[in-house]
Amino acid sequence: MSSIDEITGKPLLRSMIGDRIWRIKESDPVAFKREVREYFARGYPGWTVVRAKHPYIFLRDDRGQGV
């Protein structure tokens, strides 16, 4: 798995989340996506969640891009 963004060609930030959020991935994927987006919106404003592959969440730096 590449940690390069397919859109921008730039490296992605690899981060992690707690087990509480990972546990809901299989049972409620919609809630999982919502929780992950909210989690990183608070801690990494301007970054976009691109991919989730246990144990990592991959983020793209969209600060200053108007995204």
JSON list of N, CA, C and O in Angstrom, two decimals, residues 16-60:
[
{"chain": "A", "resi": 16, "resn": "MET", "atom": "N", "xyz": [-2.96, 7.32, 13.72]},
{"chain": "A", "resi": 16, "resn": "MET", "atom": "CA", "xyz": [-3.68, 6.21, 14.33]},
{"chain": "A", "resi": 16, "resn": "MET", "atom": "C", "xyz": [-4.87, 6.72, 15.13]},
{"chain": "A", "resi": 16, "resn": "MET", "atom": "O", "xyz": [-4.95, 7.91, 15.46]},
{"chain": "A", "resi": 17, "resn": "ILE", "atom": "N", "xyz": [-5.80, 5.81, 15.42]},
{"chain": "A", "resi": 17, "resn": "ILE", "atom": "CA", "xyz": [-6.95, 6.10, 16.26]},
{"chain": "A", "resi": 17, "resn": "ILE", "atom": "C", "xyz": [-7.06, 5.00, 17.31]},
{"chain": "A", "resi": 17, "resn": "ILE", "atom": "O", "xyz": [-6.42, 3.96, 17.19]},
{"chain": "A", "resi": 18, "resn": "GLY", "atom": "N", "xyz": [-7.91, 5.24, 18.30]},
{"chain": "A", "resi": 18, "resn": "GLY", "atom": "CA", "xyz": [-8.08, 4.27, 19.38]},
{"chain": "A", "resi": 18, "resn": "GLY", "atom": "C", "xyz": [-8.94, 3.08, 18.98]},
{"chain": "A", "resi": 18, "resn": "GLY", "atom": "O", "xyz": [-9.69, 3.12, 18.01]},
{"chain": "A", "resi": 19, "resn": "ASP", "atom": "N", "xyz": [-8.83, 2.04, 19.77]},
{"chain": "A", "resi": 19, "resn": "ASP", "atom": "CA", "xyz": [-9.60, 0.81, 19.53]},
{"chain": "A", "resi": 19, "resn": "ASP", "atom": "C", "xyz": [-11.10, 1.04, 19.56]},
{"chain": "A", "resi": 19, "resn": "ASP", "atom": "O", "xyz": [-11.84, 0.33, 18.88]},
{"chain": "A", "resi": 20, "resn": "ARG", "atom": "N", "xyz": [-11.57, 1.99, 20.35]},
{"chain": "A", "resi": 20, "resn": "ARG", "atom": "CA", "xyz": [-13.01, 2.26, 20.43]},
{"chain": "A", "resi": 20, "resn": "ARG", "atom": "C", "xyz": [-13.58, 2.53, 19.05]},
{"chain": "A", "resi": 20, "resn": "ARG", "atom": "O", "xyz": [-14.64, 2.01, 18.68]},
{"chain": "A", "resi": 21, "resn": "ILE", "atom": "N", "xyz": [-12.89, 3.32, 18.26]},
{"chain": "A", "resi": 21, "resn": "ILE", "atom": "CA", "xyz": [-13.37, 3.66, 16.92]},
{"chain": "A", "resi": 21, "resn": "ILE", "atom": "C", "xyz": [-13.18, 2.47, 15.98]},
{"chain": "A", "resi": 21, "resn": "ILE", "atom": "O", "xyz": [-14.08, 2.16, 15.19]},
{"chain": "A", "resi": 22, "resn": "TRP", "atom": "N", "xyz": [-12.04, 1.79, 16.04]},
{"chain": "A", "resi": 22, "resn": "TRP", "atom": "CA", "xyz": [-11.81, 0.65, 15.16]},
{"chain": "A", "resi": 22, "resn": "TRP", "atom": "C", "xyz": [-12.87, -0.43, 15.36]},
{"chain": "A", "resi": 22, "resn": "TRP", "atom": "O", "xyz": [-13.26, -1.11, 14.40]},
{"chain": "A", "resi": 23, "resn": "ARG", "atom": "N", "xyz": [-13.35, -0.61, 16.61]},
{"chain": "A", "resi": 23, "resn": "ARG", "atom": "CA", "xyz": [-14.31, -1.67, 16.89]},
{"chain": "A", "resi": 23, "resn": "ARG", "atom": "C", "xyz": [-15.63, -1.49, 16.14]},
{"chain": "A", "resi": 23, "resn": "ARG", "atom": "O", "xyz": [-16.32, -2.46, 15.88]},
{"chain": "A", "resi": 24, "resn": "ILE", "atom": "N", "xyz": [-15.99, -0.26, 15.78]},
{"chain": "A", "resi": 24, "resn": "ILE", "atom": "CA", "xyz": [-17.27, -0.06, 15.09]},
{"chain": "A", "resi": 24, "resn": "ILE", "atom": "C", "xyz": [-17.16, -0.18, 13.57]},
{"chain": "A", "resi": 24, "resn": "ILE", "atom": "O", "xyz": [-18.18, -0.15, 12.88]},
{"chain": "A", "resi": 25, "resn": "LYS", "atom": "N", "xyz": [-15.97, -0.36, 13.04]},
{"chain": "A", "resi": 25, "resn": "LYS", "atom": "CA", "xyz": [-15.77, -0.38, 11.58]},
{"chain": "A", "resi": 25, "resn": "LYS", "atom": "C", "xyz": [-16.62, -1.45, 10.90]},
{"chain": "A", "resi": 25, "resn": "LYS", "atom": "O", "xyz": [-17.28, -1.18, 9.89]},
{"chain": "A", "resi": 26, "resn": "GLU", "atom": "N", "xyz": [-16.59, -2.67, 11.38]},
{"chain": "A", "resi": 26, "resn": "GLU", "atom": "CA", "xyz": [-17.33, -3.76, 10.73]},
{"chain": "A", "resi": 26, "resn": "GLU", "atom": "C", "xyz": [-18.83, -3.70, 11.00]},
{"chain": "A", "resi": 26, "resn": "GLU", "atom": "O", "xyz": [-19.63, -3.98, 10.11]},
{"chain": "A", "resi": 27, "resn": "SER", "atom": "N", "xyz": [-19.21, -3.33, 12.20]},
{"chain": "A", "resi": 27, "resn": "SER", "atom": "CA", "xyz": [-20.64, -3.33, 12.55]},
{"chain": "A", "resi": 27, "resn": "SER", "atom": "C", "xyz": [-21.40, -2.12, 12.02]},
{"chain": "A", "resi": 27, "resn": "SER", "atom": "O", "xyz": [-22.60, -2.22, 11.74]},
{"chain": "A", "resi": 28, "resn": "ASP", "atom": "N", "xyz": [-20.72, -0.98, 11.89]},
{"chain": "A", "resi": 28, "resn": "ASP", "atom": "CA", "xyz": [-21.40, 0.24, 11.42]},
{"chain": "A", "resi": 28, "resn": "ASP", "atom": "C", "xyz": [-20.40, 1.11, 10.66]},
{"chain": "A", "resi": 28, "resn": "ASP", "atom": "O", "xyz": [-19.88, 2.09, 11.19]},
{"chain": "A", "resi": 29, "resn": "PRO", "atom": "N", "xyz": [-20.15, 0.77, 9.37]},
{"chain": "A", "resi": 29, "resn": "PRO", "atom": "CA", "xyz": [-19.16, 1.52, 8.60]},
{"chain": "A", "resi": 29, "resn": "PRO", "atom": "C", "xyz": [-19.46, 3.01, 8.46]},
{"chain": "A", "resi": 29, "resn": "PRO", "atom": "O", "xyz": [-18.54, 3.83, 8.41]},
{"chain": "A", "resi": 30, "resn": "VAL", "atom": "N", "xyz": [-20.72, 3.37, 8.40]},
{"chain": "A", "resi": 30, "resn": "VAL", "atom": "CA", "xyz": [-21.09, 4.79, 8.28]},
{"chain": "A", "resi": 30, "resn": "VAL", "atom": "C", "xyz": [-20.69, 5.53, 9.55]},
{"chain": "A", "resi": 30, "resn": "VAL", "atom": "O", "xyz": [-20.10, 6.61, 9.48]},
{"chain": "A", "resi": 31, "resn": "ALA", "atom": "N", "xyz": [-20.98, 4.95, 10.70]},
{"chain": "A", "resi": 31, "resn": "ALA", "atom": "CA", "xyz": [-20.60, 5.57, 11.98]},
{"chain": "A", "resi": 31, "resn": "ALA", "atom": "C", "xyz": [-19.07, 5.63, 12.10]},
{"chain": "A", "resi": 31, "resn": "ALA", "atom": "O", "xyz": [-18.52, 6.61, 12.61]},
{"chain": "A", "resi": 32, "resn": "PHE", "atom": "N", "xyz": [-18.39, 4.59, 11.64]},
{"chain": "A", "resi": 32, "resn": "PHE", "atom": "CA", "xyz": [-16.92, 4.57, 11.68]},
{"chain": "A", "resi": 32, "resn": "PHE", "atom": "C", "xyz": [-16.36, 5.75, 10.88]},
{"chain": "A", "resi": 32, "resn": "PHE", "atom": "O", "xyz": [-15.52, 6.50, 11.38]},
{"chain": "A", "resi": 33, "resn": "LYS", "atom": "N", "xyz": [-16.83, 5.93, 9.66]},
{"chain": "A", "resi": 33, "resn": "LYS", "atom": "CA", "xyz": [-16.35, 7.04, 8.83]},
{"chain": "A", "resi": 33, "resn": "LYS", "atom": "C", "xyz": [-16.62, 8.39, 9.49]},
{"chain": "A", "resi": 33, "resn": "LYS", "atom": "O", "xyz": [-15.78, 9.28, 9.49]},
{"chain": "A", "resi": 34, "resn": "ARG", "atom": "N", "xyz": [-17.81, 8.53, 10.05]},
{"chain": "A", "resi": 34, "resn": "ARG", "atom": "CA", "xyz": [-18.17, 9.78, 10.72]},
{"chain": "A", "resi": 34, "resn": "ARG", "atom": "C", "xyz": [-17.24, 10.06, 11.90]},
{"chain": "A", "resi": 34, "resn": "ARG", "atom": "O", "xyz": [-16.72, 11.15, 12.07]},
{"chain": "A", "resi": 35, "resn": "GLU", "atom": "N", "xyz": [-17.04, 9.01, 12.73]},
{"chain": "A", "resi": 35, "resn": "GLU", "atom": "CA", "xyz": [-16.17, 9.15, 13.92]},
{"chain": "A", "resi": 35, "resn": "GLU", "atom": "C", "xyz": [-14.75, 9.53, 13.52]},
{"chain": "A", "resi": 35, "resn": "GLU", "atom": "O", "xyz": [-14.13, 10.38, 14.14]},
{"chain": "A", "resi": 36, "resn": "VAL", "atom": "N", "xyz": [-14.23, 8.87, 12.48]},
{"chain": "A", "resi": 36, "resn": "VAL", "atom": "CA", "xyz": [-12.85, 9.15, 12.05]},
{"chain": "A", "resi": 36, "resn": "VAL", "atom": "C", "xyz": [-12.74, 10.58, 11.53]},
{"chain": "A", "resi": 36, "resn": "VAL", "atom": "O", "xyz": [-11.81, 11.31, 11.89]},
{"chain": "A", "resi": 37, "resn": "ARG", "atom": "N", "xyz": [-13.68, 11.01, 10.71]},
{"chain": "A", "resi": 37, "resn": "ARG", "atom": "CA", "xyz": [-13.65, 12.38, 10.18]},
{"chain": "A", "resi": 37, "resn": "ARG", "atom": "C", "xyz": [-13.74, 13.41, 11.31]},
{"chain": "A", "resi": 37, "resn": "ARG", "atom": "O", "xyz": [-12.99, 14.39, 11.32]},
{"chain": "A", "resi": 38, "resn": "GLU", "atom": "N", "xyz": [-14.65, 13.19, 12.25]},
{"chain": "A", "resi": 38, "resn": "GLU", "atom": "CA", "xyz": [-14.79, 14.12, 13.38]},
{"chain": "A", "resi": 38, "resn": "GLU", "atom": "C", "xyz": [-13.54, 14.16, 14.24]},
{"chain": "A", "resi": 38, "resn": "GLU", "atom": "O", "xyz": [-13.10, 15.22, 14.68]},
{"chain": "A", "resi": 39, "resn": "TYR", "atom": "N", "xyz": [-12.96, 12.99, 14.48]},
{"chain": "A", "resi": 39, "resn": "TYR", "atom": "CA", "xyz": [-11.74, 12.88, 15.29]},
{"chain": "A", "resi": 39, "resn": "TYR", "atom": "C", "xyz": [-10.61, 13.72, 14.70]},
{"chain": "A", "resi": 39, "resn": "TYR", "atom": "O", "xyz": [-9.97, 14.52, 15.38]},
{"chain": "A", "resi": 40, "resn": "PHE", "atom": "N", "xyz": [-10.39, 13.58, 13.40]},
{"chain": "A", "resi": 40, "resn": "PHE", "atom": "CA", "xyz": [-9.29, 14.30, 12.77]},
{"chain": "A", "resi": 40, "resn": "PHE", "atom": "C", "xyz": [-9.63, 15.75, 12.45]},
{"chain": "A", "resi": 40, "resn": "PHE", "atom": "O", "xyz": [-8.73, 16.58, 12.39]},
{"chain": "A", "resi": 41, "resn": "ALA", "atom": "N", "xyz": [-10.90, 16.08, 12.30]},
{"chain": "A", "resi": 41, "resn": "ALA", "atom": "CA", "xyz": [-11.29, 17.48, 12.12]},
{"chain": "A", "resi": 41, "resn": "ALA", "atom": "C", "xyz": [-10.93, 18.29, 13.37]},
{"chain": "A", "resi": 41, "resn": "ALA", "atom": "O", "xyz": [-10.52, 19.45, 13.27]},
{"chain": "A", "resi": 42, "resn": "ARG", "atom": "N", "xyz": [-11.06, 17.67, 14.55]},
{"chain": "A", "resi": 42, "resn": "ARG", "atom": "CA", "xyz": [-10.71, 18.36, 15.80]},
{"chain": "A", "resi": 42, "resn": "ARG", "atom": "C", "xyz": [-9.20, 18.48, 15.96]},
{"chain": "A", "resi": 42, "resn": "ARG", "atom": "O", "xyz": [-8.69, 19.52, 16.36]},
{"chain": "A", "resi": 43, "resn": "GLY", "atom": "N", "xyz": [-8.47, 17.42, 15.67]},
{"chain": "A", "resi": 43, "resn": "GLY", "atom": "CA", "xyz": [-7.03, 17.39, 15.93]},
{"chain": "A", "resi": 43, "resn": "GLY", "atom": "C", "xyz": [-6.16, 17.86, 14.78]},
{"chain": "A", "resi": 43, "resn": "GLY", "atom": "O", "xyz": [-5.05, 18.31, 14.99]},
{"chain": "A", "resi": 44, "resn": "TYR", "atom": "N", "xyz": [-6.67, 17.74, 13.56]},
{"chain": "A", "resi": 44, "resn": "TYR", "atom": "CA", "xyz": [-5.90, 18.10, 12.36]},
{"chain": "A", "resi": 44, "resn": "TYR", "atom": "C", "xyz": [-6.77, 18.91, 11.40]},
{"chain": "A", "resi": 44, "resn": "TYR", "atom": "O", "xyz": [-7.09, 18.44, 10.31]},
{"chain": "A", "resi": 45, "resn": "PRO", "atom": "N", "xyz": [-7.15, 20.12, 11.81]},
{"chain": "A", "resi": 45, "resn": "PRO", "atom": "CA", "xyz": [-7.98, 20.91, 10.90]},
{"chain": "A", "resi": 45, "resn": "PRO", "atom": "C", "xyz": [-7.26, 21.16, 9.57]},
{"chain": "A", "resi": 45, "resn": "PRO", "atom": "O", "xyz": [-6.07, 21.42, 9.55]},
{"chain": "A", "resi": 46, "resn": "GLY", "atom": "N", "xyz": [-8.00, 21.01, 8.47]},
{"chain": "A", "resi": 46, "resn": "GLY", "atom": "CA", "xyz": [-7.42, 21.21, 7.16]},
{"chain": "A", "resi": 46, "resn": "GLY", "atom": "C", "xyz": [-6.85, 19.95, 6.53]},
{"chain": "A", "resi": 46, "resn": "GLY", "atom": "O", "xyz": [-6.38, 19.98, 5.40]},
{"chain": "A", "resi": 47, "resn": "TRP", "atom": "N", "xyz": [-6.88, 18.85, 7.26]},
{"chain": "A", "resi": 47, "resn": "TRP", "atom": "CA", "xyz": [-6.41, 17.57, 6.73]},
{"chain": "A", "resi": 47, "resn": "TRP", "atom": "C", "xyz": [-7.63, 16.72, 6.36]},
{"chain": "A", "resi": 47, "resn": "TRP", "atom": "O", "xyz": [-8.66, 16.77, 7.03]},
{"chain": "A", "resi": 48, "resn": "THR", "atom": "N", "xyz": [-7.51, 15.93, 5.30]},
{"chain": "A", "resi": 48, "resn": "THR", "atom": "CA", "xyz": [-8.61, 15.09, 4.82]},
{"chain": "A", "resi": 48, "resn": "THR", "atom": "C", "xyz": [-8.24, 13.62, 4.99]},
{"chain": "A", "resi": 48, "resn": "THR", "atom": "O", "xyz": [-7.15, 13.20, 4.60]},
{"chain": "A", "resi": 49, "resn": "VAL", "atom": "N", "xyz": [-9.17, 12.86, 5.58]},
{"chain": "A", "resi": 49, "resn": "VAL", "atom": "CA", "xyz": [-8.96, 11.42, 5.70]},
{"chain": "A", "resi": 49, "resn": "VAL", "atom": "C", "xyz": [-9.09, 10.81, 4.31]},
{"chain": "A", "resi": 49, "resn": "VAL", "atom": "O", "xyz": [-10.07, 11.00, 3.62]},
{"chain": "A", "resi": 50, "resn": "VAL", "atom": "N", "xyz": [-8.06, 10.07, 3.91]},
{"chain": "A", "resi": 50, "resn": "VAL", "atom": "CA", "xyz": [-8.03, 9.47, 2.58]},
{"chain": "A", "resi": 50, "resn": "VAL", "atom": "C", "xyz": [-8.31, 7.96, 2.64]},
{"chain": "A", "resi": 50, "resn": "VAL", "atom": "O", "xyz": [-9.01, 7.42, 1.80]},
{"chain": "A", "resi": 51, "resn": "ARG", "atom": "N", "xyz": [-7.77, 7.29, 3.66]},
{"chain": "A", "resi": 51, "resn": "ARG", "atom": "CA", "xyz": [-7.86, 5.84, 3.72]},
{"chain": "A", "resi": 51, "resn": "ARG", "atom": "C", "xyz": [-7.73, 5.37, 5.16]},
{"chain": "A", "resi": 51, "resn": "ARG", "atom": "O", "xyz": [-7.01, 5.97, 5.95]},
{"chain": "A", "resi": 52, "resn": "ALA", "atom": "N", "xyz": [-8.40, 4.27, 5.46]},
{"chain": "A", "resi": 52, "resn": "ALA", "atom": "CA", "xyz": [-8.27, 3.63, 6.76]},
{"chain": "A", "resi": 52, "resn": "ALA", "atom": "C", "xyz": [-7.89, 2.17, 6.54]},
{"chain": "A", "resi": 52, "resn": "ALA", "atom": "O", "xyz": [-8.63, 1.41, 5.91]},
{"chain": "A", "resi": 53, "resn": "LYS", "atom": "N", "xyz": [-6.72, 1.79, 7.01]},
{"chain": "A", "resi": 53, "resn": "LYS", "atom": "CA", "xyz": [-6.24, 0.41, 6.91]},
{"chain": "A", "resi": 53, "resn": "LYS", "atom": "C", "xyz": [-5.57, 0.10, 8.24]},
{"chain": "A", "resi": 53, "resn": "LYS", "atom": "O", "xyz": [-4.50, 0.63, 8.55]},
{"chain": "A", "resi": 54, "resn": "HIS", "atom": "N", "xyz": [-6.25, -0.71, 9.05]},
{"chain": "A", "resi": 54, "resn": "HIS", "atom": "CA", "xyz": [-5.78, -0.98, 10.41]},
{"chain": "A", "resi": 54, "resn": "HIS", "atom": "C", "xyz": [-4.30, -1.30, 10.42]},
{"chain": "A", "resi": 54, "resn": "HIS", "atom": "O", "xyz": [-3.84, -2.10, 9.61]},
{"chain": "A", "resi": 55, "resn": "PRO", "atom": "N", "xyz": [-3.52, -0.70, 11.25]},
{"chain": "A", "resi": 55, "resn": "PRO", "atom": "CA", "xyz": [-3.89, 0.21, 12.33]},
{"chain": "A", "resi": 55, "resn": "PRO", "atom": "C", "xyz": [-3.77, 1.70, 11.96]},
{"chain": "A", "resi": 55, "resn": "PRO", "atom": "O", "xyz": [-3.80, 2.55, 12.84]},
{"chain": "A", "resi": 56, "resn": "TYR", "atom": "N", "xyz": [-3.65, 2.00, 10.68]},
{"chain": "A", "resi": 56, "resn": "TYR", "atom": "CA", "xyz": [-3.37, 3.37, 10.28]},
{"chain": "A", "resi": 56, "resn": "TYR", "atom": "C", "xyz": [-4.54, 4.07, 9.60]},
{"chain": "A", "resi": 56, "resn": "TYR", "atom": "O", "xyz": [-5.33, 3.44, 8.91]},
{"chain": "A", "resi": 57, "resn": "ILE", "atom": "N", "xyz": [-4.55, 5.38, 9.78]},
{"chain": "A", "resi": 57, "resn": "ILE", "atom": "CA", "xyz": [-5.42, 6.29, 9.05]},
{"chain": "A", "resi": 57, "resn": "ILE", "atom": "C", "xyz": [-4.49, 7.17, 8.22]},
{"chain": "A", "resi": 57, "resn": "ILE", "atom": "O", "xyz": [-3.52, 7.71, 8.75]},
{"chain": "A", "resi": 58, "resn": "PHE", "atom": "N", "xyz": [-4.77, 7.32, 6.94]},
{"chain": "A", "resi": 58, "resn": "PHE", "atom": "CA", "xyz": [-3.93, 8.12, 6.06]},
{"chain": "A", "resi": 58, "resn": "PHE", "atom": "C", "xyz": [-4.63, 9.44, 5.77]},
{"chain": "A", "resi": 58, "resn": "PHE", "atom": "O", "xyz": [-5.81, 9.46, 5.41]},
{"chain": "A", "resi": 59, "resn": "LEU", "atom": "N", "xyz": [-3.88, 10.55, 5.94]},
{"chain": "A", "resi": 59, "resn": "LEU", "atom": "CA", "xyz": [-4.43, 11.89, 5.81]},
{"chain": "A", "resi": 59, "resn": "LEU", "atom": "C", "xyz": [-3.69, 12.68, 4.75]},
{"chain": "A", "resi": 59, "resn": "LEU", "atom": "O", "xyz": [-2.47, 12.56, 4.61]},
{"chain": "A", "resi": 60, "resn": "ARG", "atom": "N", "xyz": [-4.45, 13.52, 4.04]},
{"chain": "A", "resi": 60, "resn": "ARG", "atom": "CA", "xyz": [-3.86, 14.42, 3.03]},
{"chain": "A", "resi": 60, "resn": "ARG", "atom": "C", "xyz": [-3.91, 15.83, 3.58]},
{"chain": "A", "resi": 60, "resn": "ARG", "atom": "O", "xyz": [-4.93, 16.27, 4.12]}
]
